[in-house]
């Protein structure tokens, strides 16, 4: 499932992040890519251990924590520490690639299976040319370029690329999620059911027996499919 999650960060948080990123010690992006992806990757990235990255990770994680739509869509078991990249100048693109299935965390802190890929945009679309995230889906290519503070989530299984940035710089945060529900199809069913239930609660109220019953069915499906 490909989903646009709006306002993960507030305008003030984005502005703060942009300030930190402007003064940050950018390094070569390909250092954290797998062998095949490294050939395709031409961008800059914040070193994971630097102070700027650590500080901004907390901002992104707080934004995710308060976002109910994000939780409903991803059912996160583990979120890899958010990373930060920049496209522009000579380091302007990331050609077609697939993300590694398993991400090994720094300092032997464990592993994250990359069920879901996330890109959180930190630059307003009018501030750069190009830089669309292009995701190959069964139904064709999806081209994604979102307002700063908004995020796209998409299946980790997809071939994707970032188009060359031909003017300005595009900064973003990217990370992966290991979901409690491994199957994209099952996650989608739960997401849809949760959305319909929220709408029902709004119209007929929380205490209708059918609403209580269906809420039970949602949780029973989650219990059946979740690995916690
Ligand atoms: Ni990727």
PDB file of C-alpha atoms and ligand atoms in Angstrom:
ATOM      1  CA  UNK A   1       0.000   0.000   0.000  1.00  0.00           C
ATOM      2  CA  UNK A   2       1.221   3.462  -0.918  1.00  0.00           C
ATOM      3  CA  UNK A   3      -0.089   6.148   1.417  1.00  0.00           C
ATOM      4  CA  UNK A   4       0.380   9.897   1.825  1.00  0.00           C
ATOM      5  CA  UNK A   5       0.533  10.824   5.527  1.00  0.00           C
ATOM      6  CA  UNK A   6       0.049  14.571   6.004  1.00  0.00           C
ATOM      7  CA  UNK A   7       1.556  16.861   8.649  1.00  0.00           C
ATOM      8  CA  UNK A   8       3.861  14.394  10.364  1.00  0.00           C
ATOM      9  CA  UNK A   9       5.912  17.425  11.365  1.00  0.00           C
ATOM     10  CA  UNK A  10       4.590  20.926  12.050  1.00  0.00           C
ATOM     11  CA  UNK A  11       5.837  23.929  10.068  1.00  0.00           C
ATOM     12  CA  UNK A  12       7.903  24.969  13.108  1.00  0.00           C
ATOM     13  CA  UNK A  13       9.509  21.518  13.371  1.00  0.00           C
ATOM     14  CA  UNK A  14      10.329  21.526   9.656  1.00  0.00           C
ATOM     15  CA  UNK A  15      11.892  24.993   9.947  1.00  0.00           C
ATOM     16  CA  UNK A  16      13.939  23.849  12.948  1.00  0.00           C
ATOM     17  CA  UNK A  17      15.084  20.721  11.096  1.00  0.00           C
ATOM     18  CA  UNK A  18      16.044  22.748   8.025  1.00  0.00           C
ATOM     19  CA  UNK A  19      18.194  24.994  10.221  1.00  0.00           C
ATOM     20  CA  UNK A  20      20.012  22.023  11.733  1.00  0.00           C
ATOM     21  CA  UNK A  21      20.481  20.391   8.306  1.00  0.00           C
ATOM     22  CA  UNK A  22      21.906  23.606   6.796  1.00  0.00           C
ATOM     23  CA  UNK A  23      24.830  23.433   9.234  1.00  0.00           C
ATOM     24  CA  UNK A  24      25.166  19.618   9.312  1.00  0.00           C
ATOM     25  CA  UNK A  25      28.247  17.609   8.290  1.00  0.00           C
ATOM     26  CA  UNK A  26      26.918  15.890   5.137  1.00  0.00           C
ATOM     27  CA  UNK A  27      28.762  12.754   3.966  1.00  0.00           C
ATOM     28  CA  UNK A  28      28.597  10.381   1.002  1.00  0.00           C
ATOM     29  CA  UNK A  29      25.231   8.609   0.729  1.00  0.00           C
ATOM     30  CA  UNK A  30      26.563   5.388  -0.735  1.00  0.00           C
ATOM     31  CA  UNK A  31      28.314   4.390   2.510  1.00  0.00           C
ATOM     32  CA  UNK A  32      25.079   2.938   3.914  1.00  0.00           C
ATOM     33  CA  UNK A  33      23.797   1.347   0.688  1.00  0.00           C
ATOM     34  CA  UNK A  34      24.035  -2.330  -0.230  1.00  0.00           C
ATOM     35  CA  UNK A  35      26.504  -3.243  -3.016  1.00  0.00           C
ATOM     36  CA  UNK A  36      24.035  -2.991  -5.884  1.00  0.00           C
ATOM     37  CA  UNK A  37      22.264   0.103  -4.536  1.00  0.00           C
ATOM     38  CA  UNK A  38      25.614   1.852  -3.946  1.00  0.00           C
ATOM     39  CA  UNK A  39      26.165   1.929  -7.721  1.00  0.00           C
ATOM     40  CA  UNK A  40      22.840   3.724  -8.161  1.00  0.00           C
ATOM     41  CA  UNK A  41      23.098   6.132  -5.218  1.00  0.00           C
ATOM     42  CA  UNK A  42      24.365   9.654  -5.856  1.00  0.00           C
ATOM     43  CA  UNK A  43      23.407  11.809  -2.881  1.00  0.00           C
ATOM     44  CA  UNK A  44      24.572  13.086   0.486  1.00  0.00           C
ATOM     45  CA  UNK A  45      23.593  11.715   3.840  1.00  0.00           C
ATOM     46  CA  UNK A  46      24.078  12.678   7.471  1.00  0.00           C
ATOM     47  CA  UNK A  47      26.431  10.329   9.324  1.00  0.00           C
ATOM     48  CA  UNK A  48      24.208   8.307  11.673  1.00  0.00           C
ATOM     49  CA  UNK A  49      26.215   9.077  14.777  1.00  0.00           C
ATOM     50  CA  UNK A  50      26.535  12.853  14.327  1.00  0.00           C
ATOM     51  CA  UNK A  51      24.783  15.173  16.767  1.00  0.00           C
ATOM     52  CA  UNK A  52      22.523  16.691  14.115  1.00  0.00           C
ATOM     53  CA  UNK A  53      21.222  13.254  13.070  1.00  0.00           C
ATOM     54  CA  UNK A  54      20.621  12.203  16.679  1.00  0.00           C
ATOM     55  CA  UNK A  55      18.755  15.407  17.458  1.00  0.00           C
ATOM     56  CA  UNK A  56      16.569  15.237  14.332  1.00  0.00           C
ATOM     57  CA  UNK A  57      15.797  11.542  14.872  1.00  0.00           C
ATOM     58  CA  UNK A  58      13.968  12.479  18.061  1.00  0.00           C
ATOM     59  CA  UNK A  59      11.952  15.152  16.226  1.00  0.00           C
ATOM     60  CA  UNK A  60      10.859  12.651  13.557  1.00  0.00           C
ATOM     61  CA  UNK A  61      10.055   9.885  16.063  1.00  0.00           C
ATOM     62  CA  UNK A  62       7.932  12.287  18.147  1.00  0.00           C
ATOM     63  CA  UNK A  63       6.049  13.281  14.985  1.00  0.00           C
ATOM     64  CA  UNK A  64       5.367   9.620  14.194  1.00  0.00           C
ATOM     65  CA  UNK A  65       4.253   8.852  17.735  1.00  0.00           C
ATOM     66  CA  UNK A  66       1.415  11.371  17.684  1.00  0.00           C
ATOM     67  CA  UNK A  67       0.172  10.368  14.215  1.00  0.00           C
ATOM     68  CA  UNK A  68      -2.767   7.946  14.432  1.00  0.00           C
ATOM     69  CA  UNK A  69      -2.981   7.425  10.656  1.00  0.00           C
ATOM     70  CA  UNK A  70       0.684   6.396  10.551  1.00  0.00           C
ATOM     71  CA  UNK A  71       0.108   3.872  13.341  1.00  0.00           C
ATOM     72  CA  UNK A  72      -3.031   2.445  11.736  1.00  0.00           C
ATOM     73  CA  UNK A  73      -1.316   2.040   8.353  1.00  0.00           C
ATOM     74  CA  UNK A  74       1.997   0.575   9.512  1.00  0.00           C
ATOM     75  CA  UNK A  75       1.312  -1.192  12.854  1.00  0.00           C
ATOM     76  CA  UNK A  76       4.978  -0.734  13.730  1.00  0.00           C
ATOM     77  CA  UNK A  77       6.922  -3.328  15.662  1.00  0.00           C
ATOM     78  CA  UNK A  78      10.231  -1.575  15.083  1.00  0.00           C
ATOM     79  CA  UNK A  79      11.239   1.656  13.371  1.00  0.00           C
ATOM     80  CA  UNK A  80      14.810   1.962  12.116  1.00  0.00           C
ATOM     81  CA  UNK A  81      16.496   5.169  13.325  1.00  0.00           C
ATOM     82  CA  UNK A  82      15.509   7.879  10.819  1.00  0.00           C
ATOM     83  CA  UNK A  83      18.305   8.899   8.422  1.00  0.00           C
ATOM     84  CA  UNK A  84      18.620  12.162   6.498  1.00  0.00           C
ATOM     85  CA  UNK A  85      19.608  12.755   2.903  1.00  0.00           C
ATOM     86  CA  UNK A  86      20.117  15.608   0.501  1.00  0.00           C
ATOM     87  CA  UNK A  87      19.985  15.668  -3.294  1.00  0.00           C
ATOM     88  CA  UNK A  88      21.373  18.500  -5.390  1.00  0.00           C
ATOM     89  CA  UNK A  89      24.485  19.755  -7.181  1.00  0.00           C
ATOM     90  CA  UNK A  90      26.640  16.872  -8.395  1.00  0.00           C
ATOM     91  CA  UNK A  91      25.023  14.426  -5.913  1.00  0.00           C
ATOM     92  CA  UNK A  92      21.573  14.700  -7.379  1.00  0.00           C
ATOM     93  CA  UNK A  93      19.807  11.340  -7.769  1.00  0.00           C
ATOM     94  CA  UNK A  94      19.266   7.712  -6.731  1.00  0.00           C
ATOM     95  CA  UNK A  95      18.655   5.455  -9.731  1.00  0.00           C
ATOM     96  CA  UNK A  96      16.338   2.413  -9.704  1.00  0.00           C
ATOM     97  CA  UNK A  97      17.097   0.076  -6.795  1.00  0.00           C
ATOM     98  CA  UNK A  98      15.493  -2.066  -4.106  1.00  0.00           C
ATOM     99  CA  UNK A  99      16.127  -1.539  -0.411  1.00  0.00           C
ATOM    100  CA  UNK A 100      17.885  -4.357   1.461  1.00  0.00           C
ATOM    101  CA  UNK A 101      15.387  -6.702   3.143  1.00  0.00           C
ATOM    102  CA  UNK A 102      17.088  -6.456   6.521  1.00  0.00           C
ATOM    103  CA  UNK A 103      18.699  -3.384   8.032  1.00  0.00           C
ATOM    104  CA  UNK A 104      21.447  -3.957  10.602  1.00  0.00           C
ATOM    105  CA  UNK A 105      21.402  -1.233  13.213  1.00  0.00           C
ATOM    106  CA  UNK A 106      24.485   0.618  14.350  1.00  0.00           C
ATOM    107  CA  UNK A 107      26.543  -0.746  17.275  1.00  0.00           C
ATOM    108  CA  UNK A 108      24.940  -4.184  16.980  1.00  0.00           C
ATOM    109  CA  UNK A 109      21.641  -2.745  18.234  1.00  0.00           C
ATOM    110  CA  UNK A 110      19.604  -5.338  16.340  1.00  0.00           C
ATOM    111  CA  UNK A 111      17.911  -5.761  12.985  1.00  0.00           C
ATOM    112  CA  UNK A 112      14.835  -4.348  11.279  1.00  0.00           C
ATOM    113  CA  UNK A 113      13.057  -6.208   8.472  1.00  0.00           C
ATOM    114  CA  UNK A 114      12.152  -3.526   5.930  1.00  0.00           C
ATOM    115  CA  UNK A 115       8.447  -4.280   5.382  1.00  0.00           C
ATOM    116  CA  UNK A 116       7.645  -0.612   4.766  1.00  0.00           C
ATOM    117  CA  UNK A 117       9.797   2.217   3.372  1.00  0.00           C
ATOM    118  CA  UNK A 118       9.143   5.800   4.478  1.00  0.00           C
ATOM    119  CA  UNK A 119      10.208   9.156   3.036  1.00  0.00           C
ATOM    120  CA  UNK A 120       9.436  12.308   5.025  1.00  0.00           C
ATOM    121  CA  UNK A 121       9.918  15.430   2.896  1.00  0.00           C
ATOM    122  CA  UNK A 122      11.733  18.363   4.540  1.00  0.00           C
ATOM    123  CA  UNK A 123      11.954  20.799   1.594  1.00  0.00           C
ATOM    124  CA  UNK A 124       8.966  22.549   0.027  1.00  0.00           C
ATOM    125  CA  UNK A 125       8.379  21.313  -3.562  1.00  0.00           C
ATOM    126  CA  UNK A 126       8.721  24.804  -5.050  1.00  0.00           C
ATOM    127  CA  UNK A 127      12.247  25.141  -3.648  1.00  0.00           C
ATOM    128  CA  UNK A 128      13.715  22.522  -6.018  1.00  0.00           C
ATOM    129  CA  UNK A 129      13.208  21.119  -9.508  1.00  0.00           C
ATOM    130  CA  UNK A 130      13.013  17.348 -10.111  1.00  0.00           C
ATOM    131  CA  UNK A 131      13.654  15.026  -7.163  1.00  0.00           C
ATOM    132  CA  UNK A 132      10.415  13.052  -7.451  1.00  0.00           C
ATOM    133  CA  UNK A 133      10.390   9.719  -5.662  1.00  0.00           C
ATOM    134  CA  UNK A 134       9.253   7.274  -8.358  1.00  0.00           C
ATOM    135  CA  UNK A 135       7.829   4.014  -7.070  1.00  0.00           C
ATOM    136  CA  UNK A 136       7.158   1.080  -9.395  1.00  0.00           C
ATOM    137  CA  UNK A 137       3.860  -0.429  -8.472  1.00  0.00           C
ATOM    138  CA  UNK A 138       1.858  -3.253 -10.095  1.00  0.00           C
ATOM    139  CA  UNK A 139      -0.402  -0.546 -11.507  1.00  0.00           C
ATOM    140  CA  UNK A 140       2.528   1.458 -12.954  1.00  0.00           C
ATOM    141  CA  UNK A 141       4.850   4.203 -11.765  1.00  0.00           C
ATOM    142  CA  UNK A 142       3.791   6.517  -8.957  1.00  0.00           C
ATOM    143  CA  UNK A 143       5.592   9.882  -8.842  1.00  0.00           C
ATOM    144  CA  UNK A 144       5.692  11.410  -5.377  1.00  0.00           C
ATOM    145  CA  UNK A 145       6.722  14.936  -4.364  1.00  0.00           C
ATOM    146  CA  UNK A 146       5.101  16.186  -1.178  1.00  0.00           C
ATOM    147  CA  UNK A 147       4.950  19.336   0.946  1.00  0.00           C
ATOM    148  CA  UNK A 148       7.573  19.628   3.678  1.00  0.00           C
ATOM    149  CA  UNK A 149       6.382  17.776   6.793  1.00  0.00           C
ATOM    150  CA  UNK A 150       4.399  15.198   4.794  1.00  0.00           C
ATOM    151  CA  UNK A 151       5.451  11.584   4.357  1.00  0.00           C
ATOM    152  CA  UNK A 152       4.893   8.744   1.921  1.00  0.00           C
ATOM    153  CA  UNK A 153       4.916   5.102   3.015  1.00  0.00           C
ATOM    154  CA  UNK A 154       5.248   2.318   0.448  1.00  0.00           C
ATOM    155  CA  UNK A 155       6.038  -1.400   0.405  1.00  0.00           C
ATOM    156  CA  UNK A 156       9.713  -2.191   0.976  1.00  0.00           C
ATOM    157  CA  UNK A 157       9.465  -4.654  -1.894  1.00  0.00           C
ATOM    158  CA  UNK A 158       9.157  -1.928  -4.575  1.00  0.00           C
ATOM    159  CA  UNK A 159      11.794  -0.915  -7.114  1.00  0.00           C
ATOM    160  CA  UNK A 160      12.105   2.876  -6.741  1.00  0.00           C
ATOM    161  CA  UNK A 161      14.306   5.849  -7.585  1.00  0.00           C
ATOM    162  CA  UNK A 162      14.768   9.552  -6.924  1.00  0.00           C
ATOM    163  CA  UNK A 163      14.819  11.641 -10.104  1.00  0.00           C
ATOM    164  CA  UNK A 164      17.722  14.068 -10.622  1.00  0.00           C
ATOM    165  CA  UNK A 165      17.364  17.368  -8.777  1.00  0.00           C
ATOM    166  CA  UNK A 166      18.148  20.015 -11.394  1.00  0.00           C
ATOM    167  CA  UNK A 167      17.668  23.141  -9.229  1.00  0.00           C
ATOM    168  CA  UNK A 168      18.079  23.712  -5.506  1.00  0.00           C
ATOM    169  CA  UNK A 169      18.416  20.986  -2.865  1.00  0.00           C
ATOM    170  CA  UNK A 170      15.932  18.371  -1.693  1.00  0.00           C
ATOM    171  CA  UNK A 171      16.301  17.209   1.909  1.00  0.00           C
ATOM    172  CA  UNK A 172      14.320  14.377   3.444  1.00  0.00           C
ATOM    173  CA  UNK A 173      14.291  11.841   6.212  1.00  0.00           C
ATOM    174  CA  UNK A 174      14.006   8.173   5.312  1.00  0.00           C
ATOM    175  CA  UNK A 175      13.609   5.028   7.385  1.00  0.00           C
ATOM    176  CA  UNK A 176      12.046   1.600   7.465  1.00  0.00           C
ATOM    177  CA  UNK A 177       9.442  -0.170   9.516  1.00  0.00           C
ATOM    178  CA  UNK A 178       9.146  -3.759  10.567  1.00  0.00           C
ATOM    179  CA  UNK A 179       5.425  -4.170  11.009  1.00  0.00           C
ATOM    180  CA  UNK A 180       3.667  -6.389  13.535  1.00  0.00           C
ATOM    181  CA  UNK A 181       1.757  -7.608  10.464  1.00  0.00           C
ATOM    182  CA  UNK A 182       4.224  -8.759   7.839  1.00  0.00           C
ATOM    183  CA  UNK A 183       1.790  -9.120   4.938  1.00  0.00           C
ATOM    184  CA  UNK A 184       0.996  -5.944   3.004  1.00  0.00           C
ATOM    185  CA  UNK A 185      -2.402  -7.421   2.107  1.00  0.00           C
ATOM    186  CA  UNK A 186      -3.386  -8.143   5.715  1.00  0.00           C
ATOM    187  CA  UNK A 187      -2.139  -4.714   6.825  1.00  0.00           C
ATOM    188  CA  UNK A 188      -4.273  -3.118   4.141  1.00  0.00           C
ATOM    189  CA  UNK A 189      -7.397  -4.982   5.327  1.00  0.00           C
ATOM    190  CA  UNK A 190      -6.801  -3.854   8.906  1.00  0.00           C
ATOM    191  CA  UNK A 191      -6.156  -0.279   7.801  1.00  0.00           C
ATOM    192  CA  UNK A 192      -9.396  -0.155   5.793  1.00  0.00           C
ATOM    193  CA  UNK A 193     -11.401  -1.714   8.610  1.00  0.00           C
ATOM    194  CA  UNK A 194      -9.967   0.734  11.134  1.00  0.00           C
ATOM    195  CA  UNK A 195     -10.845   3.687   8.871  1.00  0.00           C
ATOM    196  CA  UNK A 196     -14.430   2.461   8.377  1.00  0.00           C
ATOM    197  CA  UNK A 197     -14.790   1.852  12.105  1.00  0.00           C
ATOM    198  CA  UNK A 198     -13.621   5.370  12.914  1.00  0.00           C
ATOM    199  CA  UNK A 199     -16.174   6.743  10.500  1.00  0.00           C
ATOM    200  CA  UNK A 200     -18.933   4.555  12.005  1.00  0.00           C
ATOM    201  CA  UNK A 201     -18.066   5.656  15.539  1.00  0.00           C
ATOM    202  CA  UNK A 202     -18.394   9.246  14.354  1.00  0.00           C
ATOM    203  CA  UNK A 203     -21.862   8.698  12.932  1.00  0.00           C
ATOM    204  CA  UNK A 204     -23.566   6.123  15.196  1.00  0.00           C
ATOM    205  CA  UNK A 205     -21.457   6.444  18.349  1.00  0.00           C
ATOM    206  CA  UNK A 206     -19.045   4.219  20.287  1.00  0.00           C
ATOM    207  CA  UNK A 207     -21.593   2.158  22.157  1.00  0.00           C
ATOM    208  CA  UNK A 208     -23.686   0.702  19.326  1.00  0.00           C
ATOM    209  CA  UNK A 209     -23.482  -3.107  19.741  1.00  0.00           C
ATOM    210  CA  UNK A 210     -22.468  -3.521  16.092  1.00  0.00           C
ATOM    211  CA  UNK A 211     -19.607  -1.009  16.544  1.00  0.00           C
ATOM    212  CA  UNK A 212     -18.420  -2.817  19.671  1.00  0.00           C
ATOM    213  CA  UNK A 213     -18.664  -6.141  17.836  1.00  0.00           C
ATOM    214  CA  UNK A 214     -16.752  -4.931  14.774  1.00  0.00           C
ATOM    215  CA  UNK A 215     -14.088  -3.347  16.982  1.00  0.00           C
ATOM    216  CA  UNK A 216     -13.734  -6.797  18.525  1.00  0.00           C
ATOM    217  CA  UNK A 217     -13.369  -8.334  15.072  1.00  0.00           C
ATOM    218  CA  UNK A 218     -10.609  -5.812  14.227  1.00  0.00           C
ATOM    219  CA  UNK A 219      -8.686  -6.749  17.355  1.00  0.00           C
ATOM    220  CA  UNK A 220      -9.247 -10.450  16.831  1.00  0.00           C
ATOM    221  CA  UNK A 221      -7.831 -10.209  13.301  1.00  0.00           C
ATOM    222  CA  UNK A 222      -4.881  -8.235  14.648  1.00  0.00           C
ATOM    223  CA  UNK A 223      -4.379 -10.889  17.334  1.00  0.00           C
ATOM    224  CA  UNK A 224      -4.463 -13.585  14.650  1.00  0.00           C
ATOM    225  CA  UNK A 225      -1.961 -11.853  12.357  1.00  0.00           C
ATOM    226  CA  UNK A 226       0.303  -9.812  14.651  1.00  0.00           C
ATOM    227  CA  UNK A 227       3.775 -10.872  15.672  1.00  0.00           C
ATOM    228  CA  UNK A 228       4.733  -8.743  18.676  1.00  0.00           C
TER     229      UNK A 228
HETATM  230 NI1  LIG B   1      15.609   3.133  -1.474  1.00  0.00          NI
END
